[in-house]
Amino acid sequence: MIEIQNLSKIFNSKSGEVVAIDGINCTVHDGEIFGIIGLSGAGKSTLVRCINLLERPTKGKVIIDGTDITGVSAKELRRIRKNIGMIFQGFNLLAQRNVLENVMFPLRLVGKSRAAAIKKAKELIEIVGLSDRINNYPSQLSGGQKQRVAIARALATDPKYLLCDEATSALDPTTTTQILELLKRINSERGVTVIVITHEMRVIEQICDRVAVLDKSHIVELGKVSEVFANPQSDMAKELILPKNGSVPTSLARKAIRITFDGRSSFEPVISNMILECRCTVNILYADTKDIGGKAFGQMLLQLPEDENSCLRIRSFLESRQISYTEEAV
Amino acid sequence: MTALTEFFERFLGNGLAADYCLAIWETVYITLLGTAIAYIFGMVLGVILYGTAQGSIFSNKIVNSVLGIIINIFRSVPFIILLILTQPVAKLIVRTKLGNPAFIVYLSIAAIPFVARMVESSLKEVDAGVIEAAQAMGCNNFQLIFKVLIPEAKPSLLTGAAIAFTTILGYTPMTYLIGGGGLGNMAIRFGIYRFNADIMYVSSILLILIVQIFQEGFTILGNMTDRRRRNNNR
């Protein structure tokens, strides 16, 4: 369990003090995938780098399995770091070593014999699916392959935690999906607690259990991904999750309602049922629904029919099914 | 070294060809030994310069600036003056102020600060992200230097060594001041002071060849070992 208590980091630059993170409190439970999302400059990278003390916090505590690591000796810190793997946006592989040697590197650091390190490294390379590239150098690999090597390397010492600092931000969407699936598999099969830093909502929705939304150095929202998605409270979360209204042609939406899907089974055809039951037509102006763990989350903007009776029927239908909606006045 | 020098003298007799062979040999071994000794100390100083810099792995402002100033002082004193100022050091180490062994001492002292700066700049080229990743893996400073920094900087260090070798070779004609040998010494003593232009030209051409061979050799070695180049790797 990682407990972050009242954590602040202030950078001193020539133009004065820059507050990167301010009074952060959160707890990452064992076995979960915890996401931290925010825009550039929100402080998310600083926050994750404070967890293994690559960045020394100005104030506050980072308690890992009961030990406040801000107070331990350099030697003890190195021991603790071997229990926290980390992968980066820029992969940071050793350019002069091949795939096998890169994965062997942390094993040799902890004093494993060459033979034992090779054996373990080969197992890990197999897990990330790069067995055929074992003798290649990083310059010969694609971005996705490099990140796989980095993941294998981060897992070499069997860490309990894995920190991912914008690990998919330099990758294309398909590769991102593959890397995220790999992370999810590592979490479920090896029980590694994963902390993901990202600015992409889809990373959170694809793999995370809980999410913290970071805005201007503070956590503005924290909760289960399904709850934050269904009912975002903070402006930043709304901005990241909800579709922009600007994309809807407002001239059409004279009388419209916005339906929020909050995790009802995605197998239930809500709109079809509504049309059949209310015997009136609606016009879908905008829809953005996502299937997270078999449940539908998202927003739908519907243009209602002109006559009031139909509108009333639709509203009572939605209320009877406990689907939340808001009137969109135009 | 002396055994080989005697071997050259005995085997080749006393003709001009023998003089050239001996001079080539002397130039090469003076330069190689001087470069090697300069690298032994220069590497250490270079790593200290790199490591003590602000924000680096064991940053220490005082050590960094003091070392920087000393290095700059040694680099700004002309070689010919340094050669005279450091005579007691040569006397202490090789028990003479004259000849090739003493010259190697002067050469090394003059080259150490230069090499230190070359090493420092090679280490600075190593990606900061890679260092950070190694630290995140629990690397200590010793492992960081010997398992990450130096291996990752190897191609650049080799290119630097080629430059250092050529620069150090450029100092070797100064042996004529203290009764040493080598091609430069030959070019000055026979070519210039005794008006024998042929010897000057031949010596110079031989020097050019030596520079070419070593420069190319180091560069090829540096490129061959650089895994960042895709076509090097099979």
Coordinates of C-alpha atoms in Angstrom, one line a residue:
Chain A
M1 CA 0.0 0.0 0.0
I2 CA 1.3 3.4 -0.9
E3 CA 0.1 6.3 1.2
I4 CA 0.8 9.8 0.1
Q5 CA 0.3 12.4 2.8
N6 CA 0.2 16.1 2.4
L7 CA 2.8 15.9 -0.4
S8 CA 4.1 19.2 -1.9
K9 CA 6.9 19.9 -4.3
I10 CA 8.1 23.4 -5.0
F11 CA 10.8 24.0 -7.7
N12 CA 13.1 27.0 -7.4
S13 CA 13.6 28.5 -10.8
K14 CA 15.2 31.8 -11.9
S15 CA 11.7 33.3 -12.3
G16 CA 10.7 32.4 -8.8
E17 CA 9.1 29.4 -7.1
V18 CA 7.0 27.0 -9.1
V19 CA 4.5 24.9 -7.2
A20 CA 4.3 21.5 -9.0
I21 CA 2.2 19.7 -6.5
D22 CA 0.5 21.0 -3.4
G23 CA -0.9 19.1 -0.5
I24 CA -1.6 15.8 -2.3
N25 CA -3.3 13.1 -0.2
C26 CA -4.1 9.7 -1.6
T27 CA -3.8 6.0 -1.0
V28 CA -3.0 3.3 -3.6
H29 CA -4.2 -0.1 -2.5
D30 CA -2.4 -3.3 -3.3
G31 CA -3.4 -5.1 -6.4
E32 CA -5.2 -2.2 -8.1
I33 CA -4.5 -0.1 -11.2
F34 CA -4.5 3.5 -10.0
G35 CA -4.7 6.2 -12.6
I36 CA -3.6 9.8 -12.3
I37 CA -4.9 12.0 -15.0
G38 CA -4.4 15.7 -15.7
L39 CA -3.3 18.1 -18.4
S40 CA 0.3 19.0 -19.1
G41 CA 1.7 21.0 -16.2
A42 CA -0.8 19.7 -13.7
G43 CA 2.0 18.1 -11.7
K44 CA 1.3 14.5 -12.4
S45 CA 4.8 13.6 -13.5
T46 CA 6.3 15.2 -10.4
L47 CA 3.8 13.3 -8.3
V48 CA 4.8 9.9 -9.6
R49 CA 8.5 10.8 -9.5
C50 CA 8.0 11.6 -5.8
I51 CA 6.7 8.1 -5.2
N52 CA 10.2 6.6 -5.7
L53 CA 12.0 9.8 -4.7
L54 CA 13.5 10.5 -8.1
E55 CA 12.2 13.9 -7.1
R56 CA 12.6 14.9 -3.4
P57 CA 9.3 16.3 -2.1
T58 CA 9.5 19.7 -0.4
K59 CA 7.0 18.6 2.2
G60 CA 4.9 15.6 3.1
K61 CA 5.3 11.8 3.4
V62 CA 5.4 8.9 1.0
I63 CA 4.6 5.8 3.0
I64 CA 5.2 2.5 1.3
D65 CA 4.1 -0.6 3.2
G66 CA 4.3 1.3 6.4
T67 CA 7.7 2.9 5.9
D68 CA 8.0 6.7 5.2
I69 CA 10.6 6.6 2.5
T70 CA 11.4 10.3 2.7
G71 CA 13.2 9.6 5.9
V72 CA 15.3 6.5 5.0
S73 CA 19.0 6.3 4.2
A74 CA 20.3 6.3 0.6
K75 CA 21.2 2.6 0.9
E76 CA 17.7 1.7 2.2
L77 CA 16.1 3.8 -0.5
R78 CA 18.0 1.8 -3.2
R79 CA 16.6 -1.4 -1.6
I80 CA 13.1 0.0 -1.6
R81 CA 13.5 1.2 -5.2
K82 CA 14.1 -2.4 -6.3
N83 CA 10.6 -3.1 -5.2
I84 CA 9.2 -0.3 -7.4
G85 CA 9.5 -0.8 -11.1
M86 CA 9.2 2.2 -13.4
I87 CA 8.6 2.8 -17.1
F88 CA 8.9 6.1 -18.9
Q89 CA 7.5 7.9 -21.9
G90 CA 11.0 7.9 -23.5
F91 CA 11.6 4.2 -22.7
N92 CA 15.1 5.0 -21.4
L93 CA 16.7 1.8 -22.5
L94 CA 20.4 1.3 -22.4
A95 CA 21.3 2.1 -26.0
Q96 CA 24.6 0.1 -26.0
R97 CA 23.0 -3.1 -24.7
N98 CA 20.7 -5.5 -26.5
V99 CA 17.2 -6.6 -25.4
L100 CA 18.5 -9.5 -23.2
E101 CA 21.2 -7.4 -21.6
N102 CA 18.8 -4.6 -20.9
V103 CA 16.5 -6.9 -19.0
M104 CA 19.4 -8.6 -17.3
F105 CA 20.7 -5.2 -16.1
P106 CA 18.6 -4.9 -12.9
L107 CA 19.1 -8.6 -12.1
R108 CA 22.9 -8.2 -12.2
L109 CA 22.5 -5.1 -10.0
V110 CA 21.0 -7.2 -7.3
G111 CA 23.9 -9.7 -7.6
K112 CA 22.2 -12.5 -9.5
S113 CA 24.6 -14.8 -11.4
R114 CA 24.9 -14.4 -15.1
A115 CA 23.2 -17.7 -15.8
A116 CA 20.3 -17.0 -13.4
A117 CA 19.9 -13.5 -14.8
I118 CA 19.8 -14.9 -18.4
K119 CA 17.2 -17.4 -17.4
K120 CA 15.0 -14.9 -15.6
A121 CA 15.4 -12.3 -18.4
K122 CA 14.3 -14.8 -21.1
E123 CA 11.2 -15.6 -19.1
L124 CA 10.2 -12.0 -18.9
I125 CA 11.0 -11.3 -22.5
E126 CA 8.7 -14.2 -23.3
I127 CA 5.9 -12.6 -21.2
V128 CA 6.2 -9.3 -23.1
G129 CA 6.3 -11.2 -26.4
L130 CA 9.7 -10.3 -27.7
S131 CA 11.5 -13.7 -27.7
D132 CA 12.5 -13.3 -31.3
R133 CA 14.2 -9.9 -30.7
I134 CA 16.4 -11.0 -27.9
N135 CA 19.7 -10.0 -29.6
N136 CA 18.4 -6.7 -31.1
Y137 CA 19.5 -3.3 -29.9
P138 CA 17.0 -0.6 -28.9
S139 CA 17.8 1.3 -32.1
Q140 CA 16.4 -1.6 -34.1
L141 CA 13.1 -1.7 -32.2
S142 CA 9.8 0.2 -32.7
G143 CA 8.4 2.3 -29.9
G144 CA 6.0 -0.4 -28.8
Q145 CA 8.7 -3.0 -28.7
K146 CA 11.0 -0.7 -26.7
Q147 CA 8.3 -0.1 -24.1
R148 CA 7.8 -3.9 -23.9
V149 CA 11.5 -4.3 -23.2
A150 CA 11.2 -1.5 -20.6
I151 CA 8.3 -3.3 -19.0
A152 CA 10.3 -6.6 -18.9
R153 CA 13.2 -4.7 -17.4
A154 CA 11.0 -3.1 -14.8
L155 CA 9.5 -6.4 -13.7
A156 CA 12.9 -8.2 -13.5
T157 CA 13.3 -7.8 -9.8
D158 CA 9.7 -8.9 -9.2
P159 CA 8.6 -5.5 -7.9
K160 CA 5.4 -5.1 -6.0
Y161 CA 4.7 -1.8 -7.6
L162 CA 5.0 -0.5 -11.2
L163 CA 5.0 3.2 -11.9
C164 CA 4.1 4.2 -15.5
D165 CA 5.1 7.8 -16.3
E166 CA 3.2 8.6 -19.5
A167 CA 4.2 5.2 -20.7
T168 CA 2.0 5.2 -23.8
S169 CA 2.1 8.9 -24.7
A170 CA 4.7 8.4 -27.4
L171 CA 2.9 5.4 -29.0
D172 CA 0.2 5.2 -31.7
P173 CA -3.4 4.2 -30.6
T174 CA -3.1 0.5 -31.6
T175 CA 0.3 0.1 -29.9
T176 CA -1.1 2.0 -26.9
T177 CA -4.0 -0.6 -26.6
Q178 CA -1.5 -3.5 -26.8
I179 CA 0.8 -2.0 -24.1
L180 CA -2.2 -1.3 -21.9
E181 CA -3.5 -4.9 -22.3
L182 CA 0.0 -6.1 -21.3
L183 CA -0.1 -3.9 -18.2
K184 CA -3.5 -5.2 -17.3
R185 CA -2.3 -8.8 -17.7
I186 CA 0.7 -8.1 -15.5
N187 CA -1.6 -6.6 -12.9
S188 CA -4.0 -9.6 -12.9
E189 CA -1.5 -12.4 -13.4
R190 CA 1.4 -11.2 -11.3
G191 CA -0.5 -9.1 -8.8
V192 CA 1.6 -6.0 -9.5
T193 CA 0.1 -2.8 -8.3
V194 CA 0.2 -0.4 -11.2
I195 CA 0.2 3.4 -11.0
V196 CA -0.5 5.0 -14.4
I197 CA 0.2 8.7 -15.2
T198 CA -1.5 9.9 -18.3
H199 CA -3.2 12.8 -20.0
E200 CA -5.4 10.4 -22.1
M201 CA -8.8 9.5 -20.8
R202 CA -8.9 6.3 -22.8
V203 CA -5.9 5.0 -20.9
I204 CA -7.8 5.4 -17.6
E205 CA -11.0 3.9 -19.0
Q206 CA -9.2 0.9 -20.5
I207 CA -7.3 -0.3 -17.5
C208 CA -7.7 1.7 -14.3
D209 CA -9.8 0.7 -11.2
R210 CA -9.5 4.1 -9.6
V211 CA -8.5 7.5 -10.8
A212 CA -7.3 10.7 -9.3
V213 CA -7.9 13.9 -11.4
L214 CA -5.1 16.4 -11.0
D215 CA -5.6 20.0 -11.8
K216 CA -3.3 22.9 -11.0
S217 CA -1.2 20.9 -8.5
H218 CA -4.2 19.6 -6.6
I219 CA -6.3 16.4 -6.7
V220 CA -9.7 17.7 -7.6
E221 CA -11.4 14.3 -7.8
L222 CA -10.7 10.8 -6.7
G223 CA -12.8 7.7 -7.0
K224 CA -13.7 4.6 -8.9
V225 CA -13.3 5.1 -12.6
S226 CA -17.0 4.0 -13.1
E227 CA -18.2 6.6 -10.6
V228 CA -16.0 9.4 -11.9
F229 CA -17.1 8.6 -15.4
A230 CA -20.8 8.5 -14.6
N231 CA -20.9 11.5 -12.5
P232 CA -17.9 13.8 -12.8
Q233 CA -17.9 16.5 -10.1
S234 CA -15.0 18.7 -10.8
D235 CA -14.6 21.0 -13.8
M236 CA -11.4 19.3 -14.9
A237 CA -13.0 15.8 -14.8
K238 CA -16.0 17.2 -16.7
E239 CA -13.7 18.7 -19.3
L240 CA -11.8 15.4 -19.7
I241 CA -14.8 13.2 -19.8
L242 CA -17.8 15.0 -21.2
P243 CA -18.1 15.7 -24.9
K244 CA -17.7 19.3 -25.9
N245 CA -21.0 21.0 -26.6
G246 CA -19.5 22.9 -29.5
S247 CA -19.6 19.9 -31.7
V248 CA -23.4 19.8 -31.6
P249 CA -25.3 22.0 -34.1
T250 CA -27.3 24.0 -31.7
S251 CA -29.8 25.2 -34.3
L252 CA -31.2 21.6 -34.3
A253 CA -31.5 21.3 -30.6
R254 CA -34.5 23.4 -29.9
K255 CA -35.8 21.1 -27.2
A256 CA -33.2 18.6 -26.1
I257 CA -32.3 16.5 -23.1
R258 CA -28.9 15.1 -22.1
I259 CA -29.0 11.5 -20.9
T260 CA -26.2 10.3 -18.6
F261 CA -25.6 6.6 -18.7
D262 CA -24.3 5.7 -15.3
G263 CA -23.3 2.1 -15.6
R264 CA -26.5 0.4 -16.5
S265 CA -26.0 -2.8 -18.4
S266 CA -24.9 -2.0 -21.9
F267 CA -27.0 -5.0 -23.1
E268 CA -30.2 -3.2 -22.3
P269 CA -31.3 -1.2 -25.3
V270 CA -32.5 1.9 -23.5
I271 CA -33.2 4.1 -26.4
S272 CA -35.0 1.4 -28.4
N273 CA -37.2 0.5 -25.5
M274 CA -38.0 4.2 -24.9
I275 CA -39.1 4.7 -28.5
L276 CA -41.2 1.5 -28.5
E277 CA -42.8 2.3 -25.2
C278 CA -43.4 6.0 -25.8
R279 CA -44.4 5.6 -29.5
C280 CA -42.6 8.7 -30.6
T281 CA -39.3 9.4 -32.4
V282 CA -36.3 11.2 -31.1
N283 CA -33.3 12.5 -32.9
I284 CA -29.9 11.6 -31.6
L285 CA -27.8 14.7 -31.8
Y286 CA -24.7 13.5 -30.1
A287 CA -23.7 10.2 -28.4
D288 CA -20.5 9.2 -26.7
T289 CA -20.9 6.0 -24.8
K290 CA -18.2 3.7 -23.6
D291 CA -18.3 0.1 -22.4
I292 CA -16.3 -0.2 -19.2
G293 CA -16.4 -3.7 -17.8
G294 CA -19.8 -4.6 -19.5
K295 CA -21.5 -1.4 -18.4
A296 CA -22.4 1.6 -20.5
F297 CA -21.0 5.0 -19.5
G298 CA -21.5 8.2 -21.4
Q299 CA -23.7 10.9 -22.6
M300 CA -26.3 11.2 -25.2
L301 CA -28.0 14.3 -26.5
L302 CA -31.5 13.7 -27.8
Q303 CA -33.7 16.1 -29.7
L304 CA -37.3 15.7 -28.4
P305 CA -40.4 15.7 -30.5
E306 CA -42.4 19.0 -30.7
D307 CA -45.6 17.9 -28.9
E308 CA -45.6 18.2 -25.2
N309 CA -47.3 14.8 -24.5
S310 CA -44.6 12.9 -26.2
C311 CA -42.0 14.8 -24.2
L312 CA -43.8 14.0 -21.0
R313 CA -44.0 10.3 -21.9
I314 CA -40.2 10.3 -22.5
R315 CA -39.4 12.0 -19.3
S316 CA -41.5 9.7 -17.2
F317 CA -40.0 6.7 -19.1
L318 CA -36.5 7.9 -18.2
E319 CA -37.5 8.5 -14.6
S320 CA -39.1 5.1 -14.3
R321 CA -35.9 3.5 -15.5
Q322 CA -33.9 5.7 -13.2
I323 CA -31.9 7.2 -16.0
S324 CA -30.6 10.6 -15.1
Y325 CA -31.1 13.4 -17.6
T326 CA -30.8 17.1 -17.8
E327 CA -32.8 19.6 -19.9
E328 CA -30.7 21.3 -22.4
A329 CA -32.1 24.7 -23.0
V330 CA -31.1 26.3 -26.2
Chain B
M1 CA 60.7 0.3 -24.3
T2 CA 64.4 0.7 -24.1
A3 CA 64.9 -2.9 -25.2
L4 CA 62.9 -2.3 -28.3
T5 CA 64.8 0.9 -29.0
E6 CA 68.1 -0.9 -28.8
F7 CA 66.7 -3.7 -31.0
F8 CA 65.9 -1.1 -33.7
E9 CA 69.3 0.5 -33.4
R10 CA 71.1 -2.9 -33.7
F11 CA 68.9 -4.4 -36.4
L12 CA 68.9 -1.5 -38.7
G13 CA 72.4 -0.1 -38.4
N14 CA 73.1 3.6 -38.6
G15 CA 71.7 4.6 -41.9
L16 CA 69.0 7.3 -42.5
A17 CA 66.3 4.6 -42.9
A18 CA 67.2 3.4 -39.4
D19 CA 66.9 6.9 -38.1
Y20 CA 63.4 7.2 -39.6
C21 CA 62.3 3.8 -38.2
L22 CA 63.6 4.7 -34.8
A23 CA 61.9 8.1 -34.9
I24 CA 58.6 6.6 -36.0
W25 CA 58.8 4.1 -33.1
E26 CA 59.7 6.8 -30.6
T27 CA 56.9 9.1 -31.8
V28 CA 54.3 6.3 -31.6
Y29 CA 55.3 5.0 -28.2
I30 CA 55.7 8.5 -26.6
T31 CA 52.3 9.5 -27.9
L32 CA 50.6 6.2 -26.9
L33 CA 52.1 6.1 -23.5
G34 CA 51.4 9.8 -22.9
T35 CA 47.8 9.3 -24.0
A36 CA 47.3 6.2 -21.9
I37 CA 48.7 7.8 -18.8
A38 CA 46.7 11.0 -19.4
Y39 CA 43.6 8.8 -19.8
I40 CA 44.2 7.0 -16.5
F41 CA 44.1 10.2 -14.6
G42 CA 41.9 12.2 -17.0
M43 CA 39.1 9.6 -16.8
V44 CA 39.0 9.9 -13.0
L45 CA 39.0 13.7 -13.1
G46 CA 36.5 13.7 -16.0
V47 CA 34.1 11.5 -13.9
I48 CA 34.6 13.8 -10.9
L49 CA 33.9 16.9 -13.1
Y50 CA 30.8 15.3 -14.5
G51 CA 29.5 13.9 -11.2
T52 CA 30.1 17.0 -9.1
A53 CA 28.3 19.3 -11.6
Q54 CA 25.1 20.9 -10.4
G55 CA 22.2 18.5 -10.5
S56 CA 24.4 15.6 -11.3
I57 CA 24.9 12.3 -9.4
F58 CA 27.0 13.6 -6.5
S59 CA 26.9 17.3 -7.1
N60 CA 29.3 19.3 -5.0
K61 CA 29.7 22.9 -6.0
I62 CA 33.1 23.5 -4.2
V63 CA 34.8 20.4 -5.6
N64 CA 33.5 21.1 -9.0
S65 CA 34.6 24.8 -9.2
V66 CA 38.0 24.2 -7.6
L67 CA 38.8 21.3 -9.9
G68 CA 37.5 23.3 -12.9
I69 CA 39.8 26.2 -12.0
I70 CA 42.9 24.0 -11.6
I71 CA 42.1 22.3 -14.9
N72 CA 41.7 25.6 -16.7
I73 CA 45.0 26.9 -15.2
F74 CA 46.9 23.8 -16.5
R75 CA 45.2 24.1 -19.9
S76 CA 46.2 27.8 -20.2
V77 CA 49.9 27.4 -19.5
P78 CA 51.7 26.9 -22.8
F79 CA 53.3 23.4 -23.0
I80 CA 56.8 24.7 -23.4
I81 CA 56.5 26.5 -20.1
L82 CA 54.7 23.6 -18.4
L83 CA 57.6 21.4 -19.5
I84 CA 60.1 23.6 -17.6
L85 CA 57.8 24.1 -14.6
T86 CA 57.1 20.4 -14.0
Q87 CA 60.8 19.3 -14.3
P88 CA 60.9 18.4 -10.5
V89 CA 57.9 16.1 -11.1
A90 CA 59.8 14.2 -13.8
K91 CA 62.9 14.1 -11.7
L92 CA 60.8 12.5 -8.9
I93 CA 59.1 9.9 -11.1
V94 CA 61.7 8.9 -13.7
R95 CA 64.8 10.3 -12.0
T96 CA 65.7 12.5 -14.9
K97 CA 64.6 15.8 -16.4
L98 CA 65.8 14.8 -19.9
G99 CA 65.0 12.4 -22.6
N100 CA 62.0 10.4 -23.7
P101 CA 60.9 9.1 -20.3
A102 CA 60.9 12.6 -18.8
F103 CA 59.1 13.9 -21.9
I104 CA 56.3 11.3 -21.4
V105 CA 55.8 12.7 -17.9
Y106 CA 55.5 16.3 -19.2
L107 CA 53.2 15.2 -21.9
S108 CA 50.9 13.4 -19.6
I109 CA 50.7 16.3 -17.2
A110 CA 49.8 18.6 -20.0
A111 CA 47.2 16.2 -21.5
I112 CA 45.4 15.2 -18.3
P113 CA 43.3 18.4 -18.0
F114 CA 42.5 18.2 -21.7
V115 CA 41.5 14.6 -21.4
A116 CA 39.4 15.3 -18.3
R117 CA 37.3 17.9 -20.3
M118 CA 36.9 15.4 -23.2
V119 CA 35.7 12.7 -20.8
E120 CA 33.4 15.1 -19.1
S121 CA 31.8 16.2 -22.4
S122 CA 31.4 12.5 -23.5
L123 CA 29.6 11.6 -20.2
K124 CA 27.3 14.6 -20.6
E125 CA 26.0 13.2 -23.8
V126 CA 24.5 10.2 -22.0
D127 CA 20.7 10.6 -21.9
A128 CA 19.5 11.9 -18.6
G129 CA 16.5 9.6 -18.8
V130 CA 18.7 6.5 -18.9
I131 CA 20.5 7.7 -15.8
E132 CA 17.2 8.3 -14.1
A133 CA 15.9 4.8 -15.1
A134 CA 19.0 3.2 -13.6
Q135 CA 18.6 5.2 -10.4
A136 CA 14.9 4.1 -10.3
M137 CA 16.2 0.5 -10.5
G138 CA 18.3 1.1 -7.3
C139 CA 21.7 1.7 -9.0
N140 CA 24.3 3.2 -6.6
N141 CA 26.8 5.8 -7.9
F142 CA 29.6 3.3 -8.4
Q143 CA 27.3 1.1 -10.6
L144 CA 26.0 4.1 -12.3
I145 CA 29.5 5.2 -13.4
F146 CA 30.9 1.8 -14.4
K147 CA 27.7 0.0 -15.7
V148 CA 25.7 2.9 -17.2
L149 CA 27.7 6.1 -17.8
I150 CA 31.0 4.7 -19.2
P151 CA 29.4 1.9 -21.3
E152 CA 26.8 4.2 -22.7
A153 CA 29.4 6.9 -23.5
K154 CA 31.9 4.4 -25.0
P155 CA 31.6 5.4 -28.7
S156 CA 31.9 9.1 -27.8
L157 CA 34.9 8.3 -25.5
L158 CA 36.6 6.5 -28.3
T159 CA 36.1 9.4 -30.7
G160 CA 37.5 11.7 -28.0
A161 CA 40.5 9.4 -27.6
A162 CA 41.2 9.9 -31.3
I163 CA 41.2 13.7 -30.9
A164 CA 43.3 13.4 -27.7
F165 CA 45.9 11.2 -29.5
T166 CA 46.3 13.6 -32.4
T167 CA 46.6 16.6 -30.1
I168 CA 49.2 14.9 -27.9
L169 CA 51.1 13.9 -31.0
G170 CA 51.2 17.5 -31.9
Y171 CA 53.3 18.2 -28.7
T172 CA 56.0 15.5 -29.5
P173 CA 58.4 17.7 -31.6
M174 CA 59.1 19.5 -28.3
T175 CA 61.3 16.5 -27.4
Y176 CA 64.1 18.3 -29.2
L177 CA 64.3 20.7 -26.3
I178 CA 65.2 18.0 -23.8
G179 CA 67.2 15.6 -25.9
G180 CA 64.4 13.2 -26.7
G181 CA 63.6 11.6 -30.1
G182 CA 60.8 11.2 -32.6
L183 CA 59.9 12.4 -36.0
G184 CA 59.1 16.0 -35.0
N185 CA 62.5 16.2 -33.3
M186 CA 64.1 14.9 -36.5
A187 CA 62.3 17.4 -38.6
I188 CA 63.4 20.3 -36.4
R189 CA 67.0 19.2 -35.7
F190 CA 68.0 17.9 -39.1
G191 CA 65.4 19.5 -41.3
I192 CA 65.3 23.1 -40.0
Y193 CA 68.5 23.7 -38.0
R194 CA 70.8 21.9 -40.5
F195 CA 68.9 23.1 -43.6
N196 CA 68.0 19.6 -44.8
A197 CA 64.6 20.2 -46.2
D198 CA 64.1 16.6 -47.4
I199 CA 64.3 15.3 -43.9
M200 CA 61.8 17.9 -42.8
Y201 CA 59.3 16.9 -45.5
V202 CA 59.7 13.2 -45.1
S203 CA 59.3 13.4 -41.3
S204 CA 56.2 15.6 -41.8
I205 CA 54.7 13.1 -44.2
L206 CA 55.3 10.3 -41.9
L207 CA 53.7 12.2 -39.1
I208 CA 50.7 12.8 -41.3
L209 CA 50.4 9.1 -42.0
I210 CA 50.6 8.3 -38.3
V211 CA 47.8 10.7 -37.5
Q212 CA 45.7 9.4 -40.3
I213 CA 46.1 5.8 -39.2
F214 CA 45.3 6.4 -35.5
Q215 CA 42.5 8.9 -36.2
E216 CA 40.8 6.5 -38.6
G217 CA 41.5 3.5 -36.3
F218 CA 39.8 5.1 -33.3
T219 CA 36.9 6.5 -35.4
I220 CA 36.2 3.1 -36.9
L221 CA 36.4 1.5 -33.5
G222 CA 34.1 4.1 -32.1
N223 CA 31.5 3.7 -34.8
M224 CA 31.7 -0.1 -34.9
T225 CA 30.9 -0.3 -31.2
D226 CA 28.1 2.2 -31.3
R227 CA 24.8 0.3 -31.0
R228 CA 22.8 3.4 -31.7
R229 CA 23.7 2.9 -35.4
R230 CA 21.2 0.4 -36.8
N231 CA 23.5 -1.0 -39.5
N232 CA 26.1 -2.1 -37.0
N233 CA 23.8 -4.6 -35.5
R234 CA 22.8 -7.9 -36.9

